[in-house]
């Protein structure tokens, strides 16, 4: 069946890893959005404190199917 998607942009964050930042973002998005089917990482950022990586941020596009009419 053909589907129509809407795309929204979110930013997930974590003090541990990029993977966890992605998972935090998707976990939170699925609490609000129905029918989330895919994501695309569009941006990676981080913070450095005391000469070490201290935080990760991952910008993502999230695609979710619109309800059938």
mmCIF file of N, CA, C and O in Angstrom:
data_model
loop_
_atom_site.group_PDB
_atom_site.id
_atom_site.type_symbol
_atom_site.label_atom_id
_atom_site.label_comp_id
_atom_site.label_asym_id
_atom_site.label_seq_id
_atom_site.Cartn_x
_atom_site.Cartn_y
_atom_site.Cartn_z
ATOM 1 N N UNK A 1 0.840 -1.183 0.000
ATOM 2 C CA UNK A 1 0.000 0.000 0.000
ATOM 3 C C UNK A 1 0.885 1.246 0.000
ATOM 4 O O UNK A 1 1.914 1.294 0.663
ATOM 5 N N UNK A 2 0.466 2.246 -0.729
ATOM 6 C CA UNK A 2 1.210 3.504 -0.752
ATOM 7 C C UNK A 2 0.883 4.304 0.497
ATOM 8 O O UNK A 2 -0.241 4.273 0.993
ATOM 9 N N UNK A 3 1.865 5.028 0.990
ATOM 10 C CA UNK A 3 1.682 5.828 2.200
ATOM 11 C C UNK A 3 2.080 7.263 1.928
ATOM 12 O O UNK A 3 2.866 7.549 1.020
ATOM 13 N N UNK A 4 1.568 8.161 2.727
ATOM 14 C CA UNK A 4 1.985 9.562 2.723
ATOM 15 C C UNK A 4 2.616 9.835 4.081
ATOM 16 O O UNK A 4 2.081 9.448 5.119
ATOM 17 N N UNK A 5 3.767 10.488 4.063
ATOM 18 C CA UNK A 5 4.500 10.762 5.282
ATOM 19 C C UNK A 5 4.594 12.259 5.544
ATOM 20 O O UNK A 5 4.625 13.063 4.613
ATOM 21 N N UNK A 6 4.677 12.581 6.807
ATOM 22 C CA UNK A 6 5.017 13.934 7.229
ATOM 23 C C UNK A 6 6.388 13.816 7.880
ATOM 24 O O UNK A 6 6.715 12.803 8.491
ATOM 25 N N UNK A 7 7.193 14.850 7.741
ATOM 26 C CA UNK A 7 8.547 14.839 8.282
ATOM 27 C C UNK A 7 8.679 15.989 9.275
ATOM 28 O O UNK A 7 8.256 17.114 9.004
ATOM 29 N N UNK A 8 9.259 15.671 10.427
ATOM 30 C CA UNK A 8 9.534 16.701 11.424
ATOM 31 C C UNK A 8 10.997 16.586 11.842
ATOM 32 O O UNK A 8 11.611 15.524 11.682
ATOM 33 N N UNK A 9 11.545 17.662 12.360
ATOM 34 C CA UNK A 9 12.936 17.647 12.795
ATOM 35 C C UNK A 9 13.008 17.697 14.306
ATOM 36 O O UNK A 9 12.270 18.443 14.948
ATOM 37 N N UNK A 10 13.895 16.873 14.874
ATOM 38 C CA UNK A 10 14.100 16.836 16.314
ATOM 39 C C UNK A 10 15.597 16.799 16.604
ATOM 40 O O UNK A 10 16.402 16.550 15.704
ATOM 41 N N UNK A 11 15.964 17.016 17.848
ATOM 42 C CA UNK A 11 17.346 16.880 18.304
ATOM 43 C C UNK A 11 17.345 16.008 19.544
ATOM 44 O O UNK A 11 16.679 16.330 20.536
ATOM 45 N N UNK A 12 18.047 14.885 19.476
ATOM 46 C CA UNK A 12 18.225 14.021 20.640
ATOM 47 C C UNK A 12 19.567 14.328 21.275
ATOM 48 O O UNK A 12 20.506 14.728 20.589
ATOM 49 N N UNK A 13 19.665 14.126 22.583
ATOM 50 C CA UNK A 13 20.923 14.430 23.260
ATOM 51 C C UNK A 13 21.261 13.366 24.296
ATOM 52 O O UNK A 13 20.386 12.650 24.783
ATOM 53 N N UNK A 14 22.551 13.273 24.608
ATOM 54 C CA UNK A 14 23.032 12.299 25.584
ATOM 55 C C UNK A 14 24.420 12.713 26.057
ATOM 56 O O UNK A 14 25.210 13.263 25.288
ATOM 57 N N UNK A 15 24.709 12.394 27.292
ATOM 58 C CA UNK A 15 26.067 12.611 27.798
ATOM 59 C C UNK A 15 26.923 11.366 27.607
ATOM 60 O O UNK A 15 28.107 11.375 27.928
ATOM 61 N N UNK A 16 26.333 10.295 27.041
ATOM 62 C CA UNK A 16 27.032 9.019 26.907
ATOM 63 C C UNK A 16 27.530 8.732 25.491
ATOM 64 O O UNK A 16 28.700 8.404 25.301
ATOM 65 N N UNK A 17 26.619 8.828 24.477
ATOM 66 C CA UNK A 17 27.014 8.416 23.126
ATOM 67 C C UNK A 17 26.058 8.961 22.069
ATOM 68 O O UNK A 17 24.946 9.385 22.389
ATOM 69 N N UNK A 18 26.507 8.907 20.821
ATOM 70 C CA UNK A 18 25.645 9.282 19.700
ATOM 71 C C UNK A 18 24.460 8.333 19.594
ATOM 72 O O UNK A 18 23.328 8.753 19.364
ATOM 73 N N UNK A 19 24.708 7.044 19.762
ATOM 74 C CA UNK A 19 23.644 6.048 19.703
ATOM 75 C C UNK A 19 22.560 6.359 20.741
ATOM 76 O O UNK A 19 21.371 6.325 20.429
ATOM 77 N N UNK A 20 22.959 6.672 21.932
ATOM 78 C CA UNK A 20 21.984 6.986 22.981
ATOM 79 C C UNK A 20 21.240 8.287 22.674
ATOM 80 O O UNK A 20 20.049 8.397 22.944
ATOM 81 N N UNK A 21 21.910 9.245 22.091
ATOM 82 C CA UNK A 21 21.245 10.494 21.702
ATOM 83 C C UNK A 21 20.159 10.220 20.668
ATOM 84 O O UNK A 21 19.052 10.769 20.749
ATOM 85 N N UNK A 22 20.455 9.352 19.692
ATOM 86 C CA UNK A 22 19.456 8.972 18.690
ATOM 87 C C UNK A 22 18.286 8.275 19.366
ATOM 88 O O UNK A 22 17.117 8.608 19.137
ATOM 89 N N UNK A 23 18.583 7.324 20.224
ATOM 90 C CA UNK A 23 17.529 6.563 20.894
ATOM 91 C C UNK A 23 16.665 7.454 21.794
ATOM 92 O O UNK A 23 15.442 7.286 21.836
ATOM 93 N N UNK A 24 17.284 8.401 22.506
ATOM 94 C CA UNK A 24 16.501 9.337 23.325
ATOM 95 C C UNK A 24 15.543 10.138 22.448
ATOM 96 O O UNK A 24 14.373 10.325 22.796
ATOM 97 N N UNK A 25 16.039 10.631 21.324
ATOM 98 C CA UNK A 25 15.203 11.425 20.427
ATOM 99 C C UNK A 25 14.035 10.626 19.880
ATOM 100 O O UNK A 25 12.888 11.082 19.891
ATOM 101 N N UNK A 26 14.305 9.409 19.407
ATOM 102 C CA UNK A 26 13.245 8.575 18.828
ATOM 103 C C UNK A 26 12.267 8.120 19.907
ATOM 104 O O UNK A 26 11.044 8.134 19.701
ATOM 105 N N UNK A 27 12.779 7.740 21.068
ATOM 106 C CA UNK A 27 11.889 7.330 22.165
ATOM 107 C C UNK A 27 10.921 8.446 22.528
ATOM 108 O O UNK A 27 9.731 8.225 22.717
ATOM 109 N N UNK A 28 11.430 9.664 22.589
ATOM 110 C CA UNK A 28 10.560 10.790 22.938
ATOM 111 C C UNK A 28 9.584 11.107 21.809
ATOM 112 O O UNK A 28 8.415 11.402 22.045
ATOM 113 N N UNK A 29 10.054 11.064 20.577
ATOM 114 C CA UNK A 29 9.177 11.358 19.434
ATOM 115 C C UNK A 29 8.010 10.379 19.372
ATOM 116 O O UNK A 29 6.880 10.772 19.087
ATOM 117 N N UNK A 30 8.262 9.103 19.660
ATOM 118 C CA UNK A 30 7.191 8.108 19.572
ATOM 119 C C UNK A 30 6.177 8.237 20.708
ATOM 120 O O UNK A 30 5.114 7.632 20.641
ATOM 121 N N UNK A 31 6.480 9.017 21.730
ATOM 122 C CA UNK A 31 5.499 9.288 22.779
ATOM 123 C C UNK A 31 4.444 10.281 22.294
ATOM 124 O O UNK A 31 3.343 10.331 22.827
ATOM 125 N N UNK A 32 4.795 11.078 21.297
ATOM 126 C CA UNK A 32 3.905 12.119 20.783
ATOM 127 C C UNK A 32 3.356 11.792 19.401
ATOM 128 O O UNK A 32 2.213 12.099 19.096
ATOM 129 N N UNK A 33 4.174 11.185 18.555
ATOM 130 C CA UNK A 33 3.803 10.917 17.164
ATOM 131 C C UNK A 33 3.406 9.458 16.981
ATOM 132 O O UNK A 33 4.036 8.564 17.548
ATOM 133 N N UNK A 34 2.386 9.237 16.159
ATOM 134 C CA UNK A 34 1.991 7.872 15.789
ATOM 135 C C UNK A 34 2.648 7.497 14.461
ATOM 136 O O UNK A 34 2.984 8.354 13.659
ATOM 137 N N UNK A 35 2.801 6.216 14.255
ATOM 138 C CA UNK A 35 3.250 5.671 12.969
ATOM 139 C C UNK A 35 4.639 6.143 12.546
ATOM 140 O O UNK A 35 4.898 6.353 11.358
ATOM 141 N N UNK A 36 5.556 6.312 13.495
ATOM 142 C CA UNK A 36 6.935 6.685 13.139
ATOM 143 C C UNK A 36 7.570 5.485 12.445
ATOM 144 O O UNK A 36 7.584 4.375 12.979
ATOM 145 N N UNK A 37 8.062 5.695 11.230
ATOM 146 C CA UNK A 37 8.638 4.606 10.428
ATOM 147 C C UNK A 37 10.131 4.741 10.171
ATOM 148 O O UNK A 37 10.809 3.753 9.915
ATOM 149 N N UNK A 38 10.656 5.955 10.167
ATOM 150 C CA UNK A 38 12.061 6.093 9.809
ATOM 151 C C UNK A 38 12.650 7.385 10.379
ATOM 152 O O UNK A 38 11.936 8.272 10.814
ATOM 153 N N UNK A 39 13.976 7.443 10.392
ATOM 154 C CA UNK A 39 14.683 8.676 10.764
ATOM 155 C C UNK A 39 15.929 8.800 9.901
ATOM 156 O O UNK A 39 16.432 7.823 9.356
ATOM 157 N N UNK A 40 16.388 10.021 9.797
ATOM 158 C CA UNK A 40 17.604 10.330 9.041
ATOM 159 C C UNK A 40 18.430 11.294 9.887
ATOM 160 O O UNK A 40 17.930 12.349 10.299
ATOM 161 N N UNK A 41 19.668 10.929 10.182
ATOM 162 C CA UNK A 41 20.555 11.825 10.928
ATOM 163 C C UNK A 41 21.023 12.919 9.982
ATOM 164 O O UNK A 41 21.555 12.649 8.904
ATOM 165 N N UNK A 42 20.786 14.163 10.370
ATOM 166 C CA UNK A 42 21.148 15.296 9.518
ATOM 167 C C UNK A 42 22.288 16.130 10.095
ATOM 168 O O UNK A 42 22.904 16.898 9.365
ATOM 169 N N UNK A 43 22.534 15.956 11.372
ATOM 170 C CA UNK A 43 23.517 16.812 12.032
ATOM 171 C C UNK A 43 24.051 16.110 13.279
ATOM 172 O O UNK A 43 23.307 15.434 13.977
ATOM 173 N N UNK A 44 25.326 16.274 13.535
ATOM 174 C CA UNK A 44 25.932 15.770 14.775
ATOM 175 C C UNK A 44 26.712 16.918 15.398
ATOM 176 O O UNK A 44 27.523 17.569 14.731
ATOM 177 N N UNK A 45 26.432 17.154 16.675
ATOM 178 C CA UNK A 45 27.135 18.199 17.421
ATOM 179 C C UNK A 45 27.569 17.630 18.762
ATOM 180 O O UNK A 45 27.032 16.638 19.227
ATOM 181 N N UNK A 46 28.489 18.306 19.387
ATOM 182 C CA UNK A 46 28.905 17.894 20.721
ATOM 183 C C UNK A 46 29.485 19.062 21.481
ATOM 184 O O UNK A 46 29.741 20.131 20.924
ATOM 185 N N UNK A 47 29.671 18.830 22.755
ATOM 186 C CA UNK A 47 30.272 19.844 23.619
ATOM 187 C C UNK A 47 31.559 19.278 24.205
ATOM 188 O O UNK A 47 31.670 18.071 24.443
ATOM 189 N N UNK A 48 32.509 20.156 24.424
ATOM 190 C CA UNK A 48 33.783 19.754 25.013
ATOM 191 C C UNK A 48 33.981 20.540 26.302
ATOM 192 O O UNK A 48 33.834 21.763 26.323
ATOM 193 N N UNK A 49 34.276 19.809 27.370
ATOM 194 C CA UNK A 49 34.587 20.435 28.656
ATOM 195 C C UNK A 49 35.837 19.758 29.211
ATOM 196 O O UNK A 49 35.941 18.528 29.169
ATOM 197 N N UNK A 50 36.749 20.552 29.705
ATOM 198 C CA UNK A 50 38.005 20.044 30.267
ATOM 199 C C UNK A 50 38.706 19.086 29.298
ATOM 200 O O UNK A 50 39.158 18.010 29.667
ATOM 201 N N UNK A 51 38.738 19.500 28.027
ATOM 202 C CA UNK A 51 39.433 18.795 26.963
ATOM 203 C C UNK A 51 38.873 17.402 26.674
ATOM 204 O O UNK A 51 39.547 16.542 26.113
ATOM 205 N N UNK A 52 37.607 17.163 27.025
ATOM 206 C CA UNK A 52 36.961 15.875 26.746
ATOM 207 C C UNK A 52 35.558 16.118 26.200
ATOM 208 O O UNK A 52 34.920 17.116 26.527
ATOM 209 N N UNK A 53 35.090 15.183 25.397
ATOM 210 C CA UNK A 53 33.710 15.250 24.907
ATOM 211 C C UNK A 53 32.797 15.059 26.114
ATOM 212 O O UNK A 53 32.923 14.083 26.856
ATOM 213 N N UNK A 54 31.878 16.005 26.295
ATOM 214 C CA UNK A 54 30.999 15.933 27.459
ATOM 215 C C UNK A 54 29.534 15.717 27.090
ATOM 216 O O UNK A 54 28.738 15.342 27.950
ATOM 217 N N UNK A 55 29.169 15.957 25.822
ATOM 218 C CA UNK A 55 27.771 15.867 25.436
ATOM 219 C C UNK A 55 27.652 15.659 23.939
ATOM 220 O O UNK A 55 28.461 16.172 23.180
ATOM 221 N N UNK A 56 26.648 14.900 23.547
ATOM 222 C CA UNK A 56 26.364 14.642 22.138
ATOM 223 C C UNK A 56 24.967 15.153 21.813
ATOM 224 O O UNK A 56 24.041 14.972 22.597
ATOM 225 N N UNK A 57 24.811 15.752 20.641
ATOM 226 C CA UNK A 57 23.508 16.142 20.119
ATOM 227 C C UNK A 57 23.409 15.640 18.683
ATOM 228 O O UNK A 57 24.343 15.795 17.901
ATOM 229 N N UNK A 58 22.265 15.041 18.364
ATOM 230 C CA UNK A 58 22.047 14.493 17.022
ATOM 231 C C UNK A 58 20.766 15.094 16.460
ATOM 232 O O UNK A 58 19.689 14.905 17.022
ATOM 233 N N UNK A 59 20.892 15.851 15.367
ATOM 234 C CA UNK A 59 19.734 16.382 14.662
ATOM 235 C C UNK A 59 19.203 15.313 13.724
ATOM 236 O O UNK A 59 19.984 14.621 13.048
ATOM 237 N N UNK A 60 17.884 15.148 13.707
ATOM 238 C CA UNK A 60 17.287 14.094 12.895
ATOM 239 C C UNK A 60 16.013 14.584 12.221
ATOM 240 O O UNK A 60 15.299 15.418 12.771
ATOM 241 N N UNK A 61 15.751 14.034 11.048
ATOM 242 C CA UNK A 61 14.440 14.135 10.426
ATOM 243 C C UNK A 61 13.719 12.837 10.761
ATOM 244 O O UNK A 61 14.306 11.757 10.633
ATOM 245 N N UNK A 62 12.486 12.947 11.209
ATOM 246 C CA UNK A 62 11.696 11.775 11.583
ATOM 247 C C UNK A 62 10.487 11.715 10.659
ATOM 248 O O UNK A 62 9.758 12.702 10.516
ATOM 249 N N UNK A 63 10.280 10.561 10.025
ATOM 250 C CA UNK A 63 9.130 10.388 9.131
ATOM 251 C C UNK A 63 8.058 9.549 9.792
ATOM 252 O O UNK A 63 8.350 8.496 10.350
ATOM 253 N N UNK A 64 6.836 10.054 9.751
ATOM 254 C CA UNK A 64 5.716 9.291 10.304
ATOM 255 C C UNK A 64 4.575 9.285 9.299
ATOM 256 O O UNK A 64 4.320 10.264 8.622
ATOM 257 N N UNK A 65 3.904 8.126 9.196
ATOM 258 C CA UNK A 65 2.806 7.945 8.262
ATOM 259 C C UNK A 65 1.587 8.718 8.700
ATOM 260 O O UNK A 65 1.206 8.668 9.863
ATOM 261 N N UNK A 66 0.959 9.423 7.775
ATOM 262 C CA UNK A 66 -0.294 10.080 8.076
ATOM 263 C C UNK A 66 -1.396 9.019 8.103
ATOM 264 O O UNK A 66 -1.359 8.041 7.355
ATOM 265 N N UNK A 67 -2.354 9.198 9.013
ATOM 266 C CA UNK A 67 -3.479 8.270 9.115
ATOM 267 C C UNK A 67 -4.214 8.207 7.782
ATOM 268 O O UNK A 67 -4.354 9.210 7.085
ATOM 269 N N UNK A 68 -4.680 7.029 7.449
ATOM 270 C CA UNK A 68 -5.445 6.852 6.219
ATOM 271 C C UNK A 68 -6.781 7.599 6.339
ATOM 272 O O UNK A 68 -7.399 7.591 7.391
ATOM 273 N N UNK A 69 -7.202 8.275 5.279
ATOM 274 C CA UNK A 69 -8.405 9.072 5.289
ATOM 275 C C UNK A 69 -9.613 8.231 5.115
ATOM 276 O O UNK A 69 -10.700 8.368 5.489
#
